[in-house]
Amino acid sequence: MANIRTVASEAGVSIATVSRVMNNHASVGRSVRSKVVTAANRLGYAPSVGKRSTSYLAFVYTGPSSFNSPYDAMLMAGIAEALDETEFDLAILNPQRDKKPDESYSQFFLRKGVRGVILRTTSGTRGVCLAIAEEGFPSVVIGSRFDQPDINYVYGDSLPTSKQAVEHLISLGHTRIGITLSLVEDSDHTDRLEGYRQALADCGTEPEPRLMYRVPAQRPDGAQLIKRILSGPHPPTALFITDPAVVIGAVNQARRMGVVIPEDLSIIGFDDGDDRNDMYPQLTAVCQDASQLGYESLSALARIVSAKDRDSVSVRLAVPTWLEVHDTTGPPPDSPVRVLPDGTRVQQQEQDT
Amino acid sequence: MANIRTVASEAGVSIATVSRVMNNHASVGRSVRSKVVTAANRLGYAPSVGKRSTSYLAFVYTGPSSFNSPYDAMLMAGIAEALDETEFDLAILNPQRDKKPDESYSQFFLRKGVRGVILRTTSGTRGVCLAIAEEGFPSVVIGSRFDQPDINYVYGDSLPTSKQAVEHLISLGHTRIGITLSLVEDSDHTDRLEGYRQALADCGTEPEPRLMYRVPAQRPDGAQLIKRILSGPHPPTALFITDPAVVIGAVNQARRMGVVIPEDLSIIGFDDGDDRNDMYPQLTAVCQDASQLGYESLSALARIVSAKDRDSVSVRLAVPTWLEVHDTTGPPPDSPVRVLPDGTRVQQQEQDT
DNA sequence: CTGAAAGCGCTTACAG
DNA sequence: CTGAAAGCGCTTACAG
């Protein structure tokens, strides 16, 4: 294992300077600091005392943390499972709390005694992931695709299955198929929209902007959505709801309004874990095993950290998703079902738009 | 902060011996080893290199890990929240993987650079919690009560609310009230059973053994349970289901069998988070905010670790639970509803038993 | 099985 | 802002 002396000579500075960089002393000049960080990352340096060199890998939220979502819970389960097969321990790090503003990510991670990181992306933090990868610190991004080289990631490949989901609705006879998307443009939602587009394009249809709904990714937002679109003009007869929380809110709200699923409205949801099986009626869904994302990310990270030559390991892994057809999809009603805000149910005939 | 020299003189040995104990060298004699561990815990020793003494607190499963349960997810969320208010970072440790058999828990934690631990109890690991507390290592048990002094714990106080839940059923007119319990005897399930007993006792009823069901704590087990008890003789008209996963399986299975809730069968569940609001009909439940358990545990642990005199801090915290009456409880049917294995519905008259 | 002492990795007051 | 050197905490080969 590289020690402070190796790093010093690699960077062409004294060991005192390396130590100062590792402890983020303000006195070190910018250019010297970045030379040292680069050398440390290249050599795979980690501070150590005798044998007790740290052997922590970290799970890092690049944005606000959200441990209570089913997605994150499944990630953790998979990470914990993979961890048991390695010699590493797991740390949970929150750079937002105590990374110093003038500190690079590598410095922060090294100061915490961490050897590699799994980056949990949230909206608007792709830049953070890129910055960390660029610094050369061992990292694997979980849940997002990247075009840039030299960035490792593991993501759920939902495009083809999303297409398949919409094709399923088309084959049932639906022509007014809505899609819900989150407010943020991440690669997951881009993929799901693209699957929707492709399925429609294959049968010569243009996506209709009025059938594309942007909603925050919470359960109450799913309920709101259903109220809004079923009371408006020209509602869809089927919905592809691309978020696991939103679909739960939506299905329950529909039933509260007396809308029968799938007779009045077909719904295809998205499931990160096992939720589809705990719903009644059982949910037709694009399924992803989020625990597998966690498992694969941690395994990959362990390989990278343990590798002789880290740059030789490149991880770009697409974990398959799959479609499960259950009880929330069926043929469309003769005409779209509307429910007015006062609860009146209107089954209108198709009209010009 | 105590260093290896202080510990050595406190224990009356050389620094070499202290170091050997910390690294679990086999050569050190049993009695010397335990003297050193005791001294280290008394002084709050943690290995350090200069300033970078470790500042990790750990979340430790005393049994098999289960991150994907809603309970654990909520715990993590609360722990993460409390963590942000401290100077500590979080580690996840699995003693089952790499604690050496001949190593004490304190030695293991110190070797990992951890300053204090939150112990997640599972069935049959109360002994582990007691052993760790006895060694004097800073620890807080989450989710269990203890009678022994000198053990810190934070638990959900579900006895009074469980009693209230059963009283609610009694006030609706139910006389055949069943209860489901997990297979293991932990303090949580003991409390819930005791609440059930007390509510029945207050109106002069003995609990009937045939209405007390032991089931594993998984969703499919809830479905099995409903099949079993509704097809058997003398089914209950109301059920208090003391596990969040079991109740979901049970409610959905009941509906699959055509049993109307609450008209045919009333159900009171248990909710660690927000699941009751995502069910249709909305679940009447004994509610506990598991994230609060996590929050309080971590806050308490941080206080203990930071205290001048650790033994002066004693944590024995009962977090309140509460009853929310929603849509799964109502008056009992005229007579208990039975559904035979072939799907035939039998509404039998009350009979002698 | 244990200690005295040499040595390692890192940090920091001092000097420029 | 950086280095040479003293010093700290810990580990370990050597000796008994």
XYZ file of C-alpha atoms (C1' of nucleotides) in Angstrom:
738
model
C 0.000 0.000 0.000
C 1.294 3.422 -0.942
C 2.410 5.562 1.994
C 2.805 9.278 2.446
C 6.437 9.118 1.278
C 5.546 7.493 -2.033
C 2.880 10.088 -2.661
C 5.317 12.873 -1.768
C 7.937 11.741 -4.233
C 5.331 11.064 -6.930
C 4.020 14.601 -6.485
C 7.494 16.075 -6.067
C 6.809 17.592 -2.664
C 7.722 16.850 0.970
C 5.770 14.496 3.164
C 4.752 17.498 5.245
C 2.929 18.942 2.279
C 1.156 15.677 1.552
C 0.021 15.535 5.146
C -1.240 19.101 4.966
C -3.248 18.340 1.863
C -4.778 15.252 3.463
C -5.855 17.360 6.416
C -6.969 20.238 4.233
C -4.731 22.894 5.731
C -5.561 26.201 4.126
C -1.946 27.149 3.611
C -1.259 24.766 0.709
C -1.402 26.381 -2.722
C -4.033 25.328 -5.210
C -1.748 23.838 -7.800
C 0.353 21.932 -5.271
C -2.779 20.617 -3.659
C -4.176 19.259 -6.875
C -0.800 17.681 -7.766
C -0.872 15.834 -4.450
C -4.491 14.718 -4.773
C -3.807 13.413 -8.257
C -0.727 11.507 -7.094
C -2.624 10.050 -4.128
C -5.455 8.843 -6.331
C -3.067 7.446 -8.905
C -1.231 5.434 -6.275
C -4.374 4.394 -4.443
C -3.127 5.995 -1.272
C -5.111 5.727 1.948
C -3.902 7.002 5.325
C -2.971 4.187 7.650
C -1.511 3.389 11.022
C 0.502 0.237 10.905
C -1.762 -2.584 9.881
C -4.954 -0.764 10.696
C -5.267 0.960 7.351
C -8.875 1.872 6.851
C -10.979 -0.511 4.874
C -14.189 1.450 4.506
C -16.165 1.876 1.353
C -18.793 4.596 1.519
C -22.320 5.083 0.317
C -22.607 8.744 -0.544
C -25.645 10.843 -1.306
C -24.657 13.477 -3.805
C -27.888 15.310 -2.979
C -30.285 15.205 -0.012
C -30.547 11.790 1.597
C -33.744 9.761 1.405
C -33.256 6.483 3.203
C -36.914 5.794 3.677
C -37.758 5.325 0.017
C -38.238 1.710 -1.092
C -35.627 2.317 -3.780
C -32.977 3.337 -1.267
C -33.938 0.553 1.106
C -33.466 -1.978 -1.690
C -30.136 -0.423 -2.651
C -28.942 -0.763 0.938
C -30.067 -4.370 1.094
C -28.092 -5.203 -2.038
C -25.068 -3.273 -0.867
C -25.113 -5.061 2.482
C -25.319 -8.400 0.727
C -22.344 -7.691 -1.538
C -20.384 -6.269 1.373
C -20.500 -9.582 3.190
C -18.503 -11.103 0.360
C -15.715 -8.551 0.690
C -13.221 -7.516 3.340
C -14.590 -3.990 3.472
C -16.886 -2.212 5.863
C -19.477 0.342 4.914
C -19.620 4.004 5.836
C -22.445 6.418 5.105
C -21.077 9.832 4.246
C -22.825 13.132 3.807
C -20.565 15.578 1.967
C -23.208 18.253 2.316
C -22.736 18.265 6.051
C -19.025 18.427 6.448
C -17.099 18.617 3.261
C -15.295 21.919 3.526
C -16.091 24.220 0.588
C -12.429 24.548 -0.368
C -11.810 20.820 -0.117
C -11.838 18.479 -3.085
C -13.976 15.358 -2.900
C -10.893 13.152 -2.792
C -9.528 15.088 0.144
C -12.833 14.724 1.934
C -13.028 10.985 1.338
C -9.396 10.424 2.321
C -9.882 12.459 5.485
C -12.767 10.153 6.375
C -10.558 7.128 5.825
C -12.630 5.888 2.930
C -11.158 3.887 0.038
C -13.924 4.107 -2.529
C -17.451 5.455 -2.890
C -20.816 4.499 -4.298
C -22.496 7.653 -5.521
C -26.248 7.796 -5.154
C -27.342 10.325 -7.750
C -30.274 12.619 -7.307
C -31.549 15.282 -9.628
C -28.962 17.819 -10.564
C -25.928 16.085 -9.142
C -24.478 14.526 -12.276
C -21.836 17.243 -12.083
C -20.733 16.033 -8.680
C -20.356 12.485 -9.987
C -18.314 13.696 -12.924
C -16.091 15.813 -10.679
C -15.348 12.864 -8.406
C -14.603 10.586 -11.345
C -12.362 13.237 -12.833
C -10.358 13.525 -9.622
C -9.613 9.843 -10.047
C -11.088 8.726 -6.742
C -12.486 5.171 -6.968
C -16.211 5.565 -7.505
C -19.272 3.896 -8.995
C -22.395 5.876 -9.777
C -25.603 4.047 -9.029
C -28.772 4.611 -11.039
C -27.610 6.757 -13.924
C -26.018 6.440 -17.354
C -23.115 8.598 -18.506
C -21.605 9.221 -21.898
C -18.269 10.431 -20.609
C -15.500 7.832 -20.488
C -13.724 7.046 -17.196
C -16.873 7.162 -15.138
C -18.150 3.926 -13.664
C -21.865 3.347 -13.320
C -24.537 0.723 -12.773
C -28.084 1.528 -13.855
C -31.416 -0.077 -14.583
C -31.951 -0.398 -18.301
C -35.582 0.655 -18.502
C -35.854 1.829 -22.105
C -36.678 -1.453 -23.860
C -39.053 -2.559 -21.123
C -40.806 0.805 -21.118
C -41.346 0.395 -24.838
C -42.681 -3.087 -24.230
C -45.043 -1.733 -21.574
C -46.570 0.787 -23.945
C -46.772 -1.832 -26.695
C -48.746 -3.986 -24.262
C -51.244 -1.148 -23.847
C -51.436 -0.632 -27.596
C -52.045 -4.331 -28.178
C -54.963 -4.160 -25.742
C -56.508 -1.514 -27.977
C -55.581 1.673 -26.157
C -55.059 4.771 -28.260
C -55.044 7.445 -25.560
C -52.029 6.422 -23.496
C -50.655 8.886 -20.968
C -47.228 8.913 -19.341
C -46.106 10.515 -16.099
C -42.577 11.756 -15.699
C -40.732 13.219 -12.773
C -39.966 16.930 -12.682
C -36.278 16.262 -13.156
C -34.509 15.116 -16.273
C -32.438 12.161 -15.203
C -31.327 9.359 -17.483
C -33.927 6.996 -16.033
C -36.837 9.213 -16.943
C -35.341 10.109 -20.285
C -35.157 6.378 -21.041
C -38.740 5.731 -20.020
C -40.014 8.595 -22.124
C -37.956 7.383 -25.065
C -39.459 3.893 -24.718
C -42.914 5.473 -24.767
C -41.994 7.523 -27.865
C -40.594 4.535 -29.725
C -43.625 2.356 -29.047
C -45.946 5.059 -30.334
C -43.723 5.808 -33.317
C -43.710 2.124 -34.293
C -47.437 2.313 -34.876
C -47.239 5.688 -36.537
C -48.421 7.841 -33.644
C -46.915 11.051 -32.390
C -46.815 11.482 -28.603
C -49.468 13.990 -27.623
C -48.112 16.670 -25.273
C -51.413 16.831 -23.380
C -50.953 13.175 -22.395
C -47.510 13.716 -20.897
C -47.668 14.701 -17.255
C -44.845 15.953 -15.060
C -45.332 15.230 -11.352
C -43.148 15.294 -8.251
C -42.209 11.786 -7.174
C -44.357 11.443 -4.052
C -47.464 9.420 -3.326
C -49.767 12.425 -2.761
C -48.677 13.747 -6.138
C -49.994 10.553 -7.694
C -53.366 11.152 -6.067
C -53.426 14.776 -7.267
C -52.527 13.678 -10.763
C -55.451 11.296 -11.003
C -57.873 13.946 -9.773
C -56.531 16.419 -12.278
C -56.431 14.303 -15.404
C -59.681 12.419 -14.841
C -61.596 15.651 -14.295
C -60.098 17.365 -17.330
C -61.194 17.023 -20.927
C -59.945 14.123 -23.052
C -58.530 11.883 -20.314
C -56.390 8.906 -21.301
C -57.685 5.337 -21.068
C -54.290 4.069 -19.931
C -51.405 5.483 -17.964
C -47.754 4.507 -17.765
C -46.652 5.838 -14.374
C -42.884 5.759 -14.243
C -42.413 6.233 -10.509
C -43.115 3.607 -7.800
C -44.454 6.063 -5.225
C -46.630 8.007 -7.654
C -48.333 4.850 -8.894
C -49.440 3.849 -5.404
C -51.000 7.248 -4.782
C -52.622 7.149 -8.207
C -54.181 3.689 -7.938
C -55.656 4.361 -4.512
C -57.018 7.749 -5.556
C -58.651 6.215 -8.631
C -60.425 3.693 -6.454
C -61.450 6.369 -4.002
C -63.134 8.124 -6.920
C -64.976 4.981 -7.923
C -62.842 4.426 -11.005
C -62.551 0.689 -11.643
C -59.107 -0.579 -12.641
C -58.577 -1.847 -15.286
C -62.109 -1.594 -16.710
C -62.231 2.217 -16.585
C -58.520 2.938 -16.620
C -55.466 0.773 -17.244
C -52.328 1.497 -15.270
C -48.771 0.265 -15.736
C -46.536 1.222 -12.875
C -42.899 0.994 -11.987
C -41.616 -1.207 -9.200
C -38.178 -1.125 -7.581
C -38.868 -4.033 -5.329
C -41.908 -6.119 -4.454
C -44.621 -3.522 -4.098
C -46.604 -4.702 -7.125
C -47.420 -7.929 -5.339
C -48.746 -6.146 -2.279
C -51.294 -4.147 -4.183
C -54.823 -5.158 -4.928
C -55.402 -5.459 -7.807
C -51.863 -6.673 -8.389
C -49.982 -4.072 -10.392
C -48.885 -4.501 -13.984
C -45.436 -2.938 -13.855
C -42.026 -2.379 -15.315
C -39.925 -4.056 -12.653
C -36.395 -3.401 -11.561
C -34.520 -5.132 -8.807
C -32.970 -2.163 -7.035
C -31.163 -4.474 -4.636
C -29.303 -5.842 -7.648
C -28.181 -2.314 -8.502
C -26.804 -2.043 -4.977
C -25.180 -5.444 -5.143
C -23.511 -4.853 -8.501
C -22.315 -1.364 -7.528
C -20.626 -2.513 -4.391
C -19.072 -5.558 -6.017
C -17.702 -3.381 -8.793
C -16.349 -0.829 -6.352
C -14.597 -3.519 -4.338
C -12.976 -4.807 -7.535
C -11.831 -1.319 -8.493
C -10.350 -0.538 -5.090
C -8.570 -3.882 -4.949
C -7.268 -3.727 -8.513
C -3.530 -3.387 -9.149
C -4.224 -0.872 -11.879
C -7.439 0.939 -11.170
C -7.685 2.573 -14.535
C -7.826 -0.841 -16.152
C -11.209 -1.509 -14.527
C -14.124 0.132 -16.270
C -17.669 -0.518 -15.113
C -20.610 0.340 -17.328
C -23.337 -2.029 -16.348
C -26.941 -2.085 -17.535
C -29.075 -4.158 -15.180
C -32.115 -5.528 -17.040
C -35.649 -4.552 -16.132
C -38.708 -6.616 -17.068
C -42.411 -6.261 -17.627
C -44.881 -8.126 -15.448
C -48.462 -8.116 -16.640
C -50.892 -8.454 -13.749
C -54.335 -7.096 -13.018
C -54.254 -3.353 -13.615
C -54.237 -3.468 -17.403
C -57.038 -4.514 -19.736
C -58.900 -3.416 -22.839
C -59.954 0.236 -22.907
C -63.523 1.301 -22.082
C -65.742 2.219 -25.039
C -64.919 5.816 -24.368
C -62.621 7.536 -21.834
C -63.972 7.825 -18.294
C -64.118 11.262 -16.767
C -64.910 12.042 -13.139
C -65.809 15.651 -12.469
C -64.568 17.375 -9.301
C -68.021 16.958 -7.716
C -67.755 13.198 -8.204
C -70.028 12.964 -11.240
C -68.911 10.272 -13.600
C -69.036 11.111 -17.304
C -68.342 8.539 -19.949
C -67.995 10.786 -22.916
C -67.950 9.829 -26.537
C -64.763 10.393 -28.470
C -64.745 13.936 -29.722
C -62.601 16.061 -31.939
C -59.848 17.665 -29.972
C -8.569 11.767 24.393
C -7.010 8.790 26.112
C -4.009 7.308 24.319
C -2.416 3.905 24.426
C -0.093 4.992 27.222
C -2.935 6.023 29.520
C -4.686 2.735 28.905
C -1.460 0.833 29.575
C -0.877 2.466 32.948
C -4.561 2.155 33.898
C -4.398 -1.555 33.131
C -0.928 -1.949 34.623
C 0.647 -3.336 31.451
C 2.991 -2.077 28.740
C 1.846 -0.199 25.666
C 2.909 -3.192 23.613
C 0.347 -5.327 25.374
C -2.409 -2.769 24.836
C -1.554 -2.669 21.162
C -1.665 -6.446 20.967
C -5.080 -6.533 22.574
C -6.401 -3.896 20.182
C -5.220 -5.975 17.262
C -6.405 -9.207 18.805
C -3.081 -11.003 18.841
C -3.638 -14.511 20.062
C -0.667 -14.447 22.398
C -2.206 -12.209 25.063
C -3.596 -14.042 28.067
C -7.294 -14.000 28.809
C -7.142 -12.125 32.082
C -4.707 -9.508 30.795
C -6.836 -9.012 27.721
C -9.971 -8.376 29.697
C -8.127 -5.967 32.033
C -7.017 -3.966 28.990
C -10.454 -3.945 27.373
C -12.028 -2.772 30.619
C -9.471 0.003 31.012
C -9.940 1.099 27.396
C -13.707 1.291 27.777
C -13.451 3.097 31.097
C -11.187 5.747 29.591
C -13.130 5.998 26.344
C -10.064 5.046 24.362
C -10.140 4.990 20.569
C -7.091 4.379 18.372
C -5.967 7.540 16.624
C -3.301 8.961 14.388
C -2.626 12.552 15.275
C -5.790 14.524 14.810
C -7.471 11.973 12.634
C -8.886 9.966 15.483
C -11.811 8.044 14.159
C -15.218 9.568 14.593
C -17.466 6.755 13.435
C -20.546 5.549 15.171
C -21.844 2.240 13.914
C -25.193 0.686 13.197
C -24.834 -2.954 14.080
C -27.117 -5.869 13.346
C -26.837 -8.301 16.204
C -28.558 -10.893 13.997
C -29.030 -11.232 10.233
C -29.396 -7.898 8.453
C -32.670 -6.859 6.826
C -32.301 -3.447 5.277
C -35.237 -3.792 2.972
C -37.905 -3.859 5.662
C -39.852 -0.617 6.084
C -38.906 -0.667 9.754
C -35.199 -0.710 9.019
C -35.559 1.865 6.279
C -37.286 4.212 8.709
C -34.622 3.561 11.353
C -31.934 4.505 8.854
C -33.768 7.660 7.871
C -33.984 8.761 11.498
C -30.378 7.840 12.172
C -29.214 9.800 9.139
C -31.202 12.809 10.282
C -29.732 12.782 13.787
C -26.265 12.194 12.386
C -26.358 15.476 10.512
C -26.576 17.270 13.844
C -23.428 15.626 15.164
C -19.764 15.523 14.226
C -19.841 11.789 13.699
C -20.026 9.614 10.617
C -21.893 6.373 10.321
C -20.532 2.898 9.742
C -22.516 -0.253 9.127
C -20.879 -3.199 10.822
C -21.590 -6.877 10.581
C -19.991 -8.737 13.487
C -21.233 -12.009 12.068
C -18.967 -11.589 9.088
C -15.664 -10.665 10.621
C -15.650 -10.580 14.361
C -13.097 -13.198 15.337
C -14.579 -15.847 17.611
C -11.979 -15.213 20.312
C -12.399 -11.465 20.127
C -14.585 -9.460 22.486
C -17.122 -7.057 20.992
C -15.172 -4.078 22.290
C -12.037 -5.320 20.606
C -13.921 -5.764 17.359
C -15.431 -2.269 17.476
C -12.134 -0.651 18.425
C -10.365 -2.485 15.618
C -12.910 -1.000 13.219
C -12.248 2.453 14.574
C -15.752 2.842 15.923
C -16.548 4.940 18.994
C -20.048 3.746 19.812
C -22.734 1.449 18.457
C -26.455 1.320 17.887
C -27.558 -2.269 18.335
C -30.406 -3.427 16.120
C -31.891 -6.347 17.986
C -33.410 -9.306 16.303
C -34.859 -12.411 17.822
C -32.515 -14.175 20.149
C -29.817 -11.549 20.358
C -30.679 -9.917 23.651
C -27.674 -11.752 25.067
C -25.372 -10.035 22.587
C -26.718 -6.629 23.629
C -26.203 -7.457 27.276
C -22.661 -8.682 26.650
C -21.720 -5.476 24.843
C -23.237 -3.310 27.560
C -21.419 -5.351 30.180
C -18.072 -4.818 28.452
C -18.712 -1.111 28.920
C -18.569 -0.203 25.237
C -20.825 2.790 24.448
C -24.023 1.342 23.055
C -27.743 1.966 22.660
C -30.135 -0.872 21.898
C -32.891 0.054 19.479
C -36.330 -1.527 19.667
C -36.229 -3.494 22.889
C -36.760 -3.001 26.599
C -34.373 -4.345 29.245
C -34.677 -4.790 32.972
C -30.963 -4.901 33.633
C -29.364 -1.636 34.734
C -26.475 -0.140 32.760
C -27.970 -0.975 29.404
C -29.171 1.886 27.235
C -32.200 1.431 25.023
C -34.833 3.231 22.984
C -38.050 1.393 22.169
C -41.586 1.943 20.962
C -44.011 1.811 23.858
C -46.768 -0.212 22.242
C -48.483 -1.714 25.285
C -50.986 1.054 26.124
C -51.836 1.672 22.484
C -52.304 -2.037 21.831
C -54.752 -2.100 24.709
C -56.527 0.924 23.247
C -56.702 -0.822 19.872
C -58.436 -3.864 21.315
C -60.745 -1.628 23.368
C -61.709 0.076 20.117
C -62.738 -3.289 18.699
C -64.645 -4.163 21.852
C -66.481 -0.834 21.765
C -67.573 -1.604 18.209
C -69.224 -4.750 19.535
C -66.645 -7.402 18.673
C -66.423 -10.385 20.967
C -64.294 -12.721 18.850
C -61.072 -10.727 18.558
C -57.967 -12.490 17.284
C -54.349 -11.426 17.634
C -51.340 -12.383 15.532
C -47.918 -12.531 17.085
C -44.513 -13.175 15.624
C -42.803 -16.496 16.210
C -40.238 -14.897 18.455
C -40.702 -13.549 21.947
C -39.293 -10.054 21.880
C -40.337 -7.270 24.212
C -42.386 -5.600 21.457
C -44.589 -8.619 20.910
C -44.807 -9.335 24.611
C -46.112 -5.777 25.077
C -48.678 -6.073 22.313
C -49.970 -9.344 23.676
C -50.128 -7.861 27.162
C -52.178 -4.901 25.843
C -54.564 -7.402 24.246
C -54.809 -9.345 27.507
C -55.451 -6.260 29.590
C -58.183 -4.951 27.300
C -59.961 -8.299 27.416
C -59.444 -8.633 31.166
C -60.983 -5.201 31.749
C -64.253 -6.472 30.365
C -63.986 -9.774 32.123
C -62.868 -11.924 29.211
C -60.083 -14.473 29.124
C -57.949 -14.548 25.968
C -58.931 -17.588 23.957
C -55.863 -19.595 22.827
C -57.564 -20.493 19.543
C -57.726 -16.796 18.651
C -54.014 -16.223 19.171
C -52.018 -16.914 16.037
C -48.267 -17.157 15.690
C -46.972 -16.297 12.215
C -43.602 -15.491 10.659
C -43.301 -11.768 9.968
C -43.570 -11.805 6.166
C -46.289 -10.671 3.807
C -47.024 -14.137 2.386
C -47.488 -15.370 5.930
C -50.246 -12.812 6.368
C -51.992 -14.196 3.292
C -51.612 -17.776 4.556
C -52.960 -16.775 7.923
C -56.159 -15.336 6.470
C -56.733 -18.438 4.357
C -56.234 -20.623 7.372
C -58.341 -18.820 9.945
C -61.219 -17.897 7.676
C -61.585 -21.462 6.463
C -61.412 -22.941 9.945
C -64.240 -23.217 12.448
C -65.110 -20.277 14.717
C -63.198 -17.499 12.918
C -62.801 -14.140 14.640
C -64.757 -11.065 13.504
C -61.777 -8.806 14.182
C -58.013 -9.199 14.063
C -55.231 -7.227 15.696
C -52.239 -7.912 13.449
C -49.123 -6.780 15.248
C -46.713 -6.796 12.314
C -46.652 -4.265 9.438
C -45.745 -6.779 6.737
C -48.208 -9.454 7.849
C -51.116 -7.001 7.825
C -50.519 -6.064 4.186
C -50.518 -9.684 3.110
C -53.611 -10.340 5.220
C -55.716 -7.443 3.925
C -54.998 -8.217 0.291
C -55.673 -11.919 0.747
C -58.996 -11.158 2.436
C -60.061 -9.065 -0.539
C -58.869 -11.698 -2.954
C -61.223 -14.110 -1.179
C -64.117 -11.702 -1.476
C -64.103 -10.814 2.204
C -65.243 -7.205 2.623
C -63.285 -5.122 5.123
C -64.559 -3.954 7.574
C -68.101 -5.310 7.021
C -67.053 -8.984 7.131
C -63.842 -8.635 9.104
C -62.286 -5.765 11.028
C -58.519 -5.407 10.996
C -56.222 -3.292 13.116
C -52.673 -3.345 11.883
C -49.333 -2.048 12.958
C -47.503 0.650 11.043
C -43.855 1.655 11.435
C -44.093 4.443 8.901
C -46.701 5.651 6.450
C -47.999 2.445 4.969
C -51.492 2.770 6.461
C -52.153 5.780 4.255
C -51.179 3.952 1.096
C -53.646 1.169 1.572
C -57.198 1.086 0.355
C -59.192 1.003 2.506
C -56.951 3.100 4.713
C -55.706 0.968 7.588
C -56.744 1.388 11.202
C -53.458 0.870 12.967
C -51.259 1.151 15.995
C -48.669 3.561 14.661
C -45.059 3.996 15.587
C -42.618 6.402 14.037
C -39.624 4.125 13.556
C -37.573 7.019 12.225
C -37.964 8.604 15.649
C -36.509 5.466 17.223
C -33.519 5.867 14.925
C -33.217 9.561 15.625
C -33.384 9.195 19.393
C -30.962 6.268 19.444
C -28.313 8.078 17.514
C -28.708 11.305 19.468
C -28.399 9.398 22.711
C -25.343 7.503 21.495
C -23.627 10.732 20.449
C -24.293 12.170 23.915
C -22.876 9.066 25.582
C -19.726 9.003 23.470
C -19.121 12.713 23.996
C -19.825 12.656 27.733
C -16.994 13.311 30.182
C -18.230 10.524 32.392
C -19.999 7.927 30.298
C -21.437 6.060 33.193
C -23.338 9.162 34.235
C -25.451 8.960 31.079
C -28.256 6.448 31.224
C -30.758 6.161 28.376
C -34.043 4.341 28.864
C -36.445 5.939 26.444
C -40.000 4.864 25.622
C -41.116 6.457 22.359
C -44.930 6.777 22.292
C -47.085 4.949 19.793
C -50.616 6.002 18.878
C -53.833 4.584 17.492
C -55.266 5.857 14.224
C -58.785 4.747 13.421
C -59.378 4.629 9.684
C -61.438 2.450 7.401
C -60.627 -1.180 8.234
C -62.562 -1.376 11.488
C -66.316 -1.328 11.978
C -69.102 -3.169 13.764
C -68.964 -6.963 13.544
C -71.144 -8.901 11.095
C -74.187 -10.648 12.576
C -72.155 -13.825 12.681
C -68.530 -14.627 11.814
C -67.760 -14.982 8.114
C -66.134 -18.198 6.973
C -64.712 -18.859 3.528
C -64.084 -22.511 2.732
C -60.984 -23.545 0.776
C -63.106 -23.960 -2.358
C -64.211 -20.331 -2.075
C -67.658 -20.982 -0.674
C -68.714 -18.311 1.738
C -70.448 -19.460 4.921
C -71.967 -17.008 7.350
C -72.543 -19.314 10.241
C -74.669 -18.691 13.299
C -72.866 -18.495 16.620
C -72.443 -21.984 17.941
C -71.248 -23.582 21.069
C -67.532 -24.148 20.913
C 2.968 -14.575 27.509
C 5.008 -9.938 28.243
C 8.219 -5.760 28.098
C 11.929 -2.482 26.350
C 13.161 -0.486 22.408
C 13.491 0.253 17.503
C 10.789 1.600 13.768
C 6.796 3.161 10.834
C 3.361 6.528 9.310
C 1.841 10.648 10.096
C 1.582 15.524 12.082
C 3.242 19.975 13.336
C 6.104 23.757 15.435
C 9.879 26.050 13.593
C 12.410 28.319 10.092
C 12.652 30.686 5.860
C 3.505 28.679 0.969
C 6.844 24.900 1.749
C 10.582 21.825 3.817
C 13.697 19.593 7.430
C 13.292 17.720 11.617
C 11.311 16.747 16.092
C 7.624 14.374 18.050
C 3.330 11.515 18.705
C 0.704 7.235 18.545
C 1.025 2.913 17.440
C 3.198 -1.668 15.981
C 6.457 -5.333 16.053
C 10.913 -7.988 16.002
C 13.727 -9.255 19.641
C 14.686 -10.942 24.134
C 13.422 -13.458 28.066
